[in-house]
Coordinates of C-alpha atoms in Angstrom, one line a residue:
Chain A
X1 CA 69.1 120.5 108.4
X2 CA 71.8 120.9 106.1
X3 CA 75.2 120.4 107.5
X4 CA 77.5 123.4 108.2
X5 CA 81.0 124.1 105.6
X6 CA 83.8 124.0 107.4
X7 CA 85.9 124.8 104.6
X8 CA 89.0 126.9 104.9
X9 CA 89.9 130.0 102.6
X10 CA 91.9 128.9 100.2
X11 CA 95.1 130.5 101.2
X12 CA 95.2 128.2 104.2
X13 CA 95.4 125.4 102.3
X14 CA 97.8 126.5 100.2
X15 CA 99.7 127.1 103.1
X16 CA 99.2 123.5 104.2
X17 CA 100.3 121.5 101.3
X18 CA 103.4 123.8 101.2
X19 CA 104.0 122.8 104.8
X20 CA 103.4 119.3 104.1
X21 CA 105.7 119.2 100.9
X22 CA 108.3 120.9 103.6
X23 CA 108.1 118.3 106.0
X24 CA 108.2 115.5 103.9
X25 CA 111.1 117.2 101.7
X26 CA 113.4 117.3 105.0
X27 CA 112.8 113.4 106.0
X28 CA 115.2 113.2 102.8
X29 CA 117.9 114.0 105.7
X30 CA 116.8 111.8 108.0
X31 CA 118.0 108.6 108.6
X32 CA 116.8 105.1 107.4
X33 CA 115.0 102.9 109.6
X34 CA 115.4 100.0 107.3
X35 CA 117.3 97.3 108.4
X36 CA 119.5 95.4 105.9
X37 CA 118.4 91.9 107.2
X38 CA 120.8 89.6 106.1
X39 CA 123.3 91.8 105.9
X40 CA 122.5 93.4 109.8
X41 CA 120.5 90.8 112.0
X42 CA 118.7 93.0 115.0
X43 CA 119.4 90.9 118.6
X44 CA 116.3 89.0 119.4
X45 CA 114.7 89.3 122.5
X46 CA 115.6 86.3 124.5
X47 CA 112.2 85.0 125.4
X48 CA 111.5 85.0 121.6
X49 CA 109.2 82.3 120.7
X50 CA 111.3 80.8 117.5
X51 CA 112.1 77.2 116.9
X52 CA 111.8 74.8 119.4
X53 CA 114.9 72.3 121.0
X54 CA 114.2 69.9 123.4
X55 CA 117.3 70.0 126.1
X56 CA 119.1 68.4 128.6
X57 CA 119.4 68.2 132.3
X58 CA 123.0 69.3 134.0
X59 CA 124.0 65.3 133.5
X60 CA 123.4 65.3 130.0
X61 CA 120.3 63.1 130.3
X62 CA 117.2 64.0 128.2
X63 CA 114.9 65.8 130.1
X64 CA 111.8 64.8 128.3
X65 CA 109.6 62.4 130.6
X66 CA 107.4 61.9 127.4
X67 CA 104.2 62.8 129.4
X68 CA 102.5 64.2 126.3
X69 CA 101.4 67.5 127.8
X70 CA 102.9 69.7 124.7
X71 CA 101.5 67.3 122.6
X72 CA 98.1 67.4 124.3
X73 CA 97.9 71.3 124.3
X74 CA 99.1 71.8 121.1
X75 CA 96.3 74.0 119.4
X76 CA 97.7 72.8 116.1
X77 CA 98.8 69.2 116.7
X78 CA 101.9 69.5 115.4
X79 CA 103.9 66.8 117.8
X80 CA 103.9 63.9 118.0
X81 CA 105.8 61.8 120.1
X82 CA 105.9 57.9 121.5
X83 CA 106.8 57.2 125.1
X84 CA 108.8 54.0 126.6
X85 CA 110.7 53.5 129.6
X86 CA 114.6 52.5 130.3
X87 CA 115.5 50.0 132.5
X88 CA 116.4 52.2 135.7
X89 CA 112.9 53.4 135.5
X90 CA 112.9 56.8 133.3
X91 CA 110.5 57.7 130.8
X92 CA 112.0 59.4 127.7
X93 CA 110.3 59.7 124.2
X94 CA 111.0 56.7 121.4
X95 CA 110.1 59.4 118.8
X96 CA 109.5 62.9 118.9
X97 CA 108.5 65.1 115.5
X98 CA 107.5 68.5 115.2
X99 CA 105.5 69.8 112.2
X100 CA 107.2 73.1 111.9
X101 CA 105.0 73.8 108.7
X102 CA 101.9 73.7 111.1
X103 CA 103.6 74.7 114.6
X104 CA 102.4 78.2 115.3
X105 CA 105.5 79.0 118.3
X106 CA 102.8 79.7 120.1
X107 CA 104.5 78.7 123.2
X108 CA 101.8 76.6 124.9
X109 CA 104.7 73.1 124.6
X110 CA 107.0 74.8 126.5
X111 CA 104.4 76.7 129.1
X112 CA 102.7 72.8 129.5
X113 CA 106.2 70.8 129.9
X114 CA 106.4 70.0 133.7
X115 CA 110.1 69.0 133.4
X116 CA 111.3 72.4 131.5
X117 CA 112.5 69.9 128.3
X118 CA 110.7 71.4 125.3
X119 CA 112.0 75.2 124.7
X120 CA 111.4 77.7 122.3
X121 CA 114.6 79.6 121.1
X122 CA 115.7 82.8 119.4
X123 CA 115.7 81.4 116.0
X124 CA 113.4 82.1 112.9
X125 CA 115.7 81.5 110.3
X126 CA 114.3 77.7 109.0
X127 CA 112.7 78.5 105.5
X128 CA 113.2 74.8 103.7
X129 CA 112.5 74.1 100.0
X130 CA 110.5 71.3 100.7
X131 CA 107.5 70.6 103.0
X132 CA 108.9 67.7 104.4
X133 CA 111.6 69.4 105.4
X134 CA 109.9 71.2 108.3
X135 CA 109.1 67.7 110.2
X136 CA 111.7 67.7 113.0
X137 CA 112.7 64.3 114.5
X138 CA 113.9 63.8 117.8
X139 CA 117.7 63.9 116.3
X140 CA 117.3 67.3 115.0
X141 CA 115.4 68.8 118.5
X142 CA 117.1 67.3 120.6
X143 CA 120.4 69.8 121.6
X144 CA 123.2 69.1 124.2
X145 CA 122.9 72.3 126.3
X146 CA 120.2 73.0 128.9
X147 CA 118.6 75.9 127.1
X148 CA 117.3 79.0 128.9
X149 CA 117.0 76.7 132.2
X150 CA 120.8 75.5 133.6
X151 CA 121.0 73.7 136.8
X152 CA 117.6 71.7 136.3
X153 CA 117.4 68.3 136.7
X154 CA 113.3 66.8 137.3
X155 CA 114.7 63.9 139.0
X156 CA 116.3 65.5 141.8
X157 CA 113.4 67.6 142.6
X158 CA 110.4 65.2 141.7
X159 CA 109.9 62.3 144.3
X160 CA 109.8 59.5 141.5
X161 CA 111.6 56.8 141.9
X162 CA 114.0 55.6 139.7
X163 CA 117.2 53.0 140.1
X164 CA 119.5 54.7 142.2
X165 CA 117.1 57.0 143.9
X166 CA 114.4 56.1 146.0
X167 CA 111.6 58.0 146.9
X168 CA 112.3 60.9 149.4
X169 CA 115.6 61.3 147.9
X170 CA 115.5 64.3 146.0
X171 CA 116.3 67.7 146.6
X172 CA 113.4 69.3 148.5
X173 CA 112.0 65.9 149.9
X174 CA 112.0 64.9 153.4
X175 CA 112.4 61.2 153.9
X176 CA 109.3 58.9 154.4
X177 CA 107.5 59.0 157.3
X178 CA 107.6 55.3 159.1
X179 CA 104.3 54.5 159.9
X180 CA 105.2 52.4 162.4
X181 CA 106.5 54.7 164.2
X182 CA 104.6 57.8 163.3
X183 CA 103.2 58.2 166.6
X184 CA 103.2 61.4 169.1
Chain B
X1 CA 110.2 108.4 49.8
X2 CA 112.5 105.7 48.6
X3 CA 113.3 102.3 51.0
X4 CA 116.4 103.8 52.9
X5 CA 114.7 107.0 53.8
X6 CA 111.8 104.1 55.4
X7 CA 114.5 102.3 57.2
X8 CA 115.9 105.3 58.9
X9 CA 112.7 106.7 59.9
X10 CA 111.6 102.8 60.9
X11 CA 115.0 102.5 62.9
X12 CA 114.9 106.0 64.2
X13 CA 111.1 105.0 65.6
X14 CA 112.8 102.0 67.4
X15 CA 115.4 103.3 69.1
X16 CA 113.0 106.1 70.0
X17 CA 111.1 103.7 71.9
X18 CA 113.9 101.5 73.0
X19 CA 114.6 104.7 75.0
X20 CA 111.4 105.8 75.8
X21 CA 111.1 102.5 77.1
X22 CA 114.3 102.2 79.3
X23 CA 113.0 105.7 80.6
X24 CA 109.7 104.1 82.0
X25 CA 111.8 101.3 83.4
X26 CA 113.9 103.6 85.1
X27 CA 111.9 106.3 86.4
X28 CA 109.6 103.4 87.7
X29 CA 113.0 102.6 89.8
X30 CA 113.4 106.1 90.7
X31 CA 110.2 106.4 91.9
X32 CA 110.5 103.8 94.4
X33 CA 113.7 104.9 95.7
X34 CA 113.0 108.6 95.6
X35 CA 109.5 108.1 97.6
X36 CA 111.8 105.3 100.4
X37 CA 114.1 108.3 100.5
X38 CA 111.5 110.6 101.7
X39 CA 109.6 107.8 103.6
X40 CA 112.9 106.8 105.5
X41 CA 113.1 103.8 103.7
X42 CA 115.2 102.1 101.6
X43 CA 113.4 100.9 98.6
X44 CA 114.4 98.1 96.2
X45 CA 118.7 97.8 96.5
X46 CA 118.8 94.2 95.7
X47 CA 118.8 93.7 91.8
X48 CA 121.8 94.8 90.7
X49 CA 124.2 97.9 91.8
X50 CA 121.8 99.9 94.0
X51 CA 118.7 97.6 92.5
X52 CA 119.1 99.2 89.3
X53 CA 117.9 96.1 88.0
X54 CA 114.7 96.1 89.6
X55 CA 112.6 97.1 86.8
X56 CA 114.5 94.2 84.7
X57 CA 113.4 91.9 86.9
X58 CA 109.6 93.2 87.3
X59 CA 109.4 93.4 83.9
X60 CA 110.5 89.6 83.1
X61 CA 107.7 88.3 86.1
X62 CA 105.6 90.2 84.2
X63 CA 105.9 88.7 81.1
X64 CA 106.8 85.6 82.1
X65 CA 103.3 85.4 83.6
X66 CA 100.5 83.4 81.9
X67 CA 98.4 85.6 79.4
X68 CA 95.0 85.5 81.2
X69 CA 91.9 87.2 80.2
X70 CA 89.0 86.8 82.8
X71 CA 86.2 84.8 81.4
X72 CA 83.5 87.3 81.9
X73 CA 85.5 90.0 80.2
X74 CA 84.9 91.5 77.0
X75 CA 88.3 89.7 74.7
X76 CA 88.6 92.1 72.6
X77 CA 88.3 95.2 74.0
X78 CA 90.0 94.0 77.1
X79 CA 93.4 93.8 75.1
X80 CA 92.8 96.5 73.0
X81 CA 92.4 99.2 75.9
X82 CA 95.5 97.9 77.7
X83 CA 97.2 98.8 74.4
X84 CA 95.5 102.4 73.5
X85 CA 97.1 103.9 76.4
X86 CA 100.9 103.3 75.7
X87 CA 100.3 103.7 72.5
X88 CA 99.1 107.0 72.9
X89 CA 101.6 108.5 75.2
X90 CA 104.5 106.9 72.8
X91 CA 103.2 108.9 69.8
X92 CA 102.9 112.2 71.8
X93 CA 106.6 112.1 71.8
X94 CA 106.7 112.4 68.1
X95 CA 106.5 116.2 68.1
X96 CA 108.4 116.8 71.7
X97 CA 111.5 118.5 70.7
X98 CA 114.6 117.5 73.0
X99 CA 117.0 120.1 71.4
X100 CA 117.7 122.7 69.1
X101 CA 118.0 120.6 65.9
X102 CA 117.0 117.0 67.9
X103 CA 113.2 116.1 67.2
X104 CA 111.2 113.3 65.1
X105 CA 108.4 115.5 63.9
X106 CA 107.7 119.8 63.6
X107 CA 103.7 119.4 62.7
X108 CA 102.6 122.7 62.9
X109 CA 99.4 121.6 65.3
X110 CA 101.5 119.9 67.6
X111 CA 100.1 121.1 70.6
X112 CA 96.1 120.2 69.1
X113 CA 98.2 116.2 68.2
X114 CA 99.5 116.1 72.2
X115 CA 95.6 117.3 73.1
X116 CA 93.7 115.0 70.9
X117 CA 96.1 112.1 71.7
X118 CA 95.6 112.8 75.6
X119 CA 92.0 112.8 74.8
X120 CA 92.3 109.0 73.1
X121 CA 94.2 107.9 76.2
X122 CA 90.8 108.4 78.3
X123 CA 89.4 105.3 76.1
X124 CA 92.2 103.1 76.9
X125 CA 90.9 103.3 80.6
X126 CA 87.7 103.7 80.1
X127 CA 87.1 100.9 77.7
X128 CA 89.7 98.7 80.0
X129 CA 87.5 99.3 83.0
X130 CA 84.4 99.0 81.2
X131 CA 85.7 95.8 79.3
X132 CA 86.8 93.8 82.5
X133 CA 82.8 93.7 83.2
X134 CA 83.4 93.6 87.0
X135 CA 82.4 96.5 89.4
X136 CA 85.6 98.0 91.1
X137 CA 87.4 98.8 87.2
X138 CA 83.6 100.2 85.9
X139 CA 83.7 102.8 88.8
X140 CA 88.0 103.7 88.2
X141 CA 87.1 103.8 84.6
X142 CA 83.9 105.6 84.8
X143 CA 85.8 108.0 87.4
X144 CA 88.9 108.4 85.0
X145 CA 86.6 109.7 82.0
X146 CA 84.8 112.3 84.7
X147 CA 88.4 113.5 85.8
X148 CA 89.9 113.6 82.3
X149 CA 87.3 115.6 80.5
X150 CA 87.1 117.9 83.5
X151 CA 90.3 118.3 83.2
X152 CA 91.5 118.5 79.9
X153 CA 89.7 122.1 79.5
X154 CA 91.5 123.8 81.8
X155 CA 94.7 122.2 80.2
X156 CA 94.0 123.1 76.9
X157 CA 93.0 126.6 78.1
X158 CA 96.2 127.0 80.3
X159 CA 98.4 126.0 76.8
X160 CA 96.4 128.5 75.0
X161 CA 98.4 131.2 76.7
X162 CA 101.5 130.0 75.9
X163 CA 99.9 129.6 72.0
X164 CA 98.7 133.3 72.3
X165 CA 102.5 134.3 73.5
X166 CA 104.5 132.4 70.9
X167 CA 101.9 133.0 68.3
X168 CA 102.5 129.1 66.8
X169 CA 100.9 125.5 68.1
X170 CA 104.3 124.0 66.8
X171 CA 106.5 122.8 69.8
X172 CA 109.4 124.1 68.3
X173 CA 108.2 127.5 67.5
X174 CA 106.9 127.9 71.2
X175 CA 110.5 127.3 72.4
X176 CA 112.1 129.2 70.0
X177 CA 109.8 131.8 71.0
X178 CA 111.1 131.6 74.9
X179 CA 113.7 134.1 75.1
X180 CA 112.0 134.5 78.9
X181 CA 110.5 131.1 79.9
X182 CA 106.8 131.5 79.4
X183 CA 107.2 130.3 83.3
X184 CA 107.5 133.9 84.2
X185 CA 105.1 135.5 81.5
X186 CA 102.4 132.7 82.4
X187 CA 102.7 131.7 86.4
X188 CA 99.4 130.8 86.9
X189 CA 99.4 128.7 83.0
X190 CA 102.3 126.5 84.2
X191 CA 100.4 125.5 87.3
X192 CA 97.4 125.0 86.1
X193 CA 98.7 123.1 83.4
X194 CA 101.1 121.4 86.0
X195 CA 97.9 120.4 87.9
X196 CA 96.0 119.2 85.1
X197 CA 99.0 117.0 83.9
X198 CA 98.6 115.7 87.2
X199 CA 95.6 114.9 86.9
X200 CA 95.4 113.6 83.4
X201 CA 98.2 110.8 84.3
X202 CA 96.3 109.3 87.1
X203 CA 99.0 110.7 89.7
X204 CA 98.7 111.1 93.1
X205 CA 96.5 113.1 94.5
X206 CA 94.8 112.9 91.5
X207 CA 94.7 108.9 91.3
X208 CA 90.8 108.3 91.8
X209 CA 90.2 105.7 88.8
X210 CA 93.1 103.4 90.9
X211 CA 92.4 104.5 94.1
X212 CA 93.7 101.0 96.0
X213 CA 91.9 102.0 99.0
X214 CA 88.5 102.2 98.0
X215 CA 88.5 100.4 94.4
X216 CA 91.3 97.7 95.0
X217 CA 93.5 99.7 92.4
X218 CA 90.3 100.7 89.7
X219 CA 90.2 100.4 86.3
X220 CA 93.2 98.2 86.0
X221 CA 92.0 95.3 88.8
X222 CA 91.1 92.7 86.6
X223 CA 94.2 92.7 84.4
X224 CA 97.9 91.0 84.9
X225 CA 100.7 89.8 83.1
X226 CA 101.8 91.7 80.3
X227 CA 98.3 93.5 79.6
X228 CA 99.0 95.4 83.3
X229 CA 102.6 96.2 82.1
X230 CA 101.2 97.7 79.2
X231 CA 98.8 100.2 81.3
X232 CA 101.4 100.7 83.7
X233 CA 104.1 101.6 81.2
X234 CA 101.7 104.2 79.9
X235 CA 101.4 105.7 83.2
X236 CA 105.1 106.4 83.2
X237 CA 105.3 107.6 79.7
X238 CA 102.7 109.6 80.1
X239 CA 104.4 111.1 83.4
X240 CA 107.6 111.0 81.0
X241 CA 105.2 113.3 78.5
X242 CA 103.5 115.8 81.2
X243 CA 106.9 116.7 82.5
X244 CA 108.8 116.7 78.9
X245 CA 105.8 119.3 78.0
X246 CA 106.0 121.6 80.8
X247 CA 109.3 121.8 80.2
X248 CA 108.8 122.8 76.4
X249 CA 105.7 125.0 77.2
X250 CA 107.2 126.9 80.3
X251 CA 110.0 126.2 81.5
X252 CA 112.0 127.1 78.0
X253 CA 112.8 124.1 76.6
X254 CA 116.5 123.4 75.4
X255 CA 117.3 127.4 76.4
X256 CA 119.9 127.4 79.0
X257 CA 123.3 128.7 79.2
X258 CA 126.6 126.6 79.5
X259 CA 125.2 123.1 78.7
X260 CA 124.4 121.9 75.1
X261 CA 120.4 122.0 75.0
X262 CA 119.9 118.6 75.1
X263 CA 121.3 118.5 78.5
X264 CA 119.0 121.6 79.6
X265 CA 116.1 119.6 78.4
X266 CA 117.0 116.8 80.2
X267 CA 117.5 118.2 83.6
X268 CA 114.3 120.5 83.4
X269 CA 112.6 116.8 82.9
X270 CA 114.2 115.5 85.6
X271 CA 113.5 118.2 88.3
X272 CA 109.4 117.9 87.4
X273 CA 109.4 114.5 87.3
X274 CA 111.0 114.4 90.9
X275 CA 108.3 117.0 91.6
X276 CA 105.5 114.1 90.5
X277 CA 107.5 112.1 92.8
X278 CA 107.2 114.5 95.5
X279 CA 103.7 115.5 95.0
X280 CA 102.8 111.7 95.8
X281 CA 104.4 111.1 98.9
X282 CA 103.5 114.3 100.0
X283 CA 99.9 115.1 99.4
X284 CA 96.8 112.8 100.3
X285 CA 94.2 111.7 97.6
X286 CA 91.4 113.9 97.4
X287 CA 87.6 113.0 97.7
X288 CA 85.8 112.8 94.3
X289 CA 83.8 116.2 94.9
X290 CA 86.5 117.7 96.1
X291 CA 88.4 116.7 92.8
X292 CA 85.3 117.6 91.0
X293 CA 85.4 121.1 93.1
X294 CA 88.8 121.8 92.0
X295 CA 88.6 121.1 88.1
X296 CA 85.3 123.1 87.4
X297 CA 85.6 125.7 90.2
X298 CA 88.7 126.8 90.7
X299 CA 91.3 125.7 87.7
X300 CA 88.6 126.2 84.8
X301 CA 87.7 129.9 86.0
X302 CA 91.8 130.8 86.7
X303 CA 92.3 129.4 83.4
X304 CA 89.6 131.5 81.7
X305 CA 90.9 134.4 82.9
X306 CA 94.4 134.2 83.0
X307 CA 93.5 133.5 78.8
X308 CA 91.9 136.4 79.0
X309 CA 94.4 138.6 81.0
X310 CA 97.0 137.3 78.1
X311 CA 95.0 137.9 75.0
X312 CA 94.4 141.4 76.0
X313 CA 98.0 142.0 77.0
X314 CA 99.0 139.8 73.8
X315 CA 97.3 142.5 72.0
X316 CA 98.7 145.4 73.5
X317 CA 102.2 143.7 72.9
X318 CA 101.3 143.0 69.4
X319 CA 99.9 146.8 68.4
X320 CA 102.6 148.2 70.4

């Protein structure tokens, strides 16, 4: 069966391009929605996934424990990082890199980093002439401040021990319960 | 003609095209911010004050680009077809007179020379889609051939009214002859022949041989560096030409009181050109039947009659 016209008279259409000319005449009157970008830099949202620090607790000690989770769930494999203990017993990362040329700011690093070390931050602006460029060392991710986390430190709330705090020590911990004299 | 009589013509020629060229650039730049202004956009403002530089700066990528011709095209043809249709448009401005006493040629068939030369300018983009041997620029150059003959005859039968009414095909006689623009005497000429220009240079809503959408930009796909220049250049010459014509045709040319002619001229130019401009952002591309539809129903019947509504009323003027 042939398919029924549905084609309008003619001055109806007329009368639609004229209204369509008319409309599209007045948005010279409207205002721009361009943004001058580096002239006029729109606020980022704060939980914009942008280039990623790795902070400090309140004492100004790395909060890295180099467990290698970020690394590990990377979907990319862009960091890399090499773990070693101090001498009081804290685990902090030799080396840390970040391939920012493969990184994707997906976000996984900082949703996988059990001490709240690795954060992403409002910043895009990191074009670099060269490739190499983009590989971040631990010296250029590591910053001084505590990021979008203050007040944080993982050993006060974890019940590792390290020199100078033994286990049941931190925060939420109750001491160890004596064996011994464990009994009702 | 002796050697200085050659030079002058040979310098006039150049600076005629030096211009013609700047225009291009420009209105290539005007486009873009026109159409951001109506889109509520800004449009290029970074090359120069206000980005006026921003055709400069296309132009030298362009060039500076490395002169490829794809392997499975046809060499020749390829770069001669990018050629043919700046060419064309160019020489079409030989007979357009700007003012009074201000023109390069008075052939008395200048209207037949614009025809015939719009005509030669289907080749360019037929033979440049048919040369790049690769499917999407066969169908925009097959398509372009379809759309220019079909509508080229109502064109040429919407100018015949204006020929009919100034009793000359020499450009300077028809505006001489425009004491009332031939705007008023020949409503339904001017947009017909308003539409057809359209048409004829590839415009939106007219565009089919470059659709983007469908043919990934048609009959020009396979070409880039200077060879795409070349067609696109042609584009806005021939733009340039449409607009310059309806202004000689209909809209009276360098008649205007207050302002040397020249300056007329020029603003007449202007306002159709931001009409083009307008007309693109404006209107969406039409389906091939329906651009069919339109060329052999509707403008070639309106133009037949509104030629024959004038030569019977020419007469009656004429005996009377």
């Amino acid at each position: 069966m042939q398919k029924k016209r549905t084609n309008k008279p003619v001055p109806t259409l007329i009368l639609g391009l004229c209204r369509s000319l008319w409309t599209v005449l007045r948005h010279a009157f409207v205002k721009r929605e361009t943004v001058s970008y580096p002239e006029i830099k729109r606020p980022l949202p704060s939980r914009w996934r942008g280039r990623i620090v790795l902070t400090r607790d309140p004492d100004g000690e790395e909060r890295c424990v180099a467990c290698y989770l970020c690394s590990a769930v990377c979907p990319v494999d862009c960091i890399h990082l090499q773990a070693r203990q101090n001498d009081d017993g804290r685990r902090y990362p030799e080396t840390f890199s970040i391939d920012f040329s493969r990184c994707i700011f997906c976000g996984f690093c900082e949703e996988a980093c059990p001490t709240l070390a690795i954060q992403l931050t409002p910043d895009f602006e990191m074009c670099e002439r060269r490739h190499e460029s983009l590989i971040y060392n631990k010296e250029q991710l590591l910053i001084d401040g505590q990021g979008k986390y203050p007040g944080y430190n993982f050993y006060r709330h974890a019940g590792v021990a390290i020199s100078g705090k033994k286990i049941g020590a931190a925060e939420t911990d109750m001491s160890p319960v004596d064996r011994d004299n464990n009994l009702p | 003609m002796n050697l200085i009589q050659w030079l002058l013509t040979l310098s006039g020629l150049a600076l005629v095209l030096l211009v013609l060229f700047s225009i291009a650039a420009l209105m290539v730049y005007g486009e873009r911010r026109i159409i951001a202004l109506l889109q509520d956009r800004l449009g290029p403002n970074r090359a120069g004050p206000f980005g006026i530089l921003q055709p400069a700066a296309d132009f030298l990528k362009l060039v500076t680009k490395e002169h490829f011709v794809p392997p499975f095209a046809d060499r020749k043809i390829y770069i001669i077809a990018s050629i043919i249709v700046p060419f064309t448009a160019l020489l079409s401005f030989v007979v357009v007179p700007v003012s009074y006493n201000w023109w390069l040629a008075d052939i008395n068939i200048a209207l037949l020379f614009i025809m015939a030369l719009s005509s030669l300018r289907v080749y360019g983009i037929m033979l440049g889609g048919w040369a790049s041997n690769s499917k999407y620029p066969l169908f925009g150059g097959l398509r372009s051939a379809a759309q220019m003959i079909s509508y080229e005859l109502p064109m040429g039968l919407a100018l015949m009214g204006v020929v009919i009414l100034s009793g000359s095909f020499s450009l300077v006689d028809i505006v001489s002859a425009q004491e009332i623009p031939f705007i008023i005497l020949q409503p339904i000429g001017f947009i017909i022949f308003l539409i057809c220009g359209i048409a004829e240079t590839n415009r939106l809503p007219f565009d089919l041989p470059e659709a983007e959408n469908e043919l990934a930009s048609g009959y020009n796909t396979e070409y880039g560096d200077i060879k795409f220049a070349f067609f696109f250049l042609g584009e806005y010459i021939g733009v340039l030409l449409i607009a310059a014509l309806a202004t000689v045709l209909f809209l009276g040319g360098w008649h205007g009181p207050w302002f040397p002619g020249a300056v007329w001229f020029t603003i007449k130019t202007l306002a159709l050109i931001f009409l083009f401009f307008w007309l693109r952002t404006s209107l969406p591309r039409l389906r091939y039947d329906q651009l069919m539809h339109i060329g052999w129903k509707f403008l070639l019947p309106a133009a037949l009659v509104n030629l024959m509504v004038t030569a019977v009323l020419g007469l009656f003027w004429m005996e009377g």
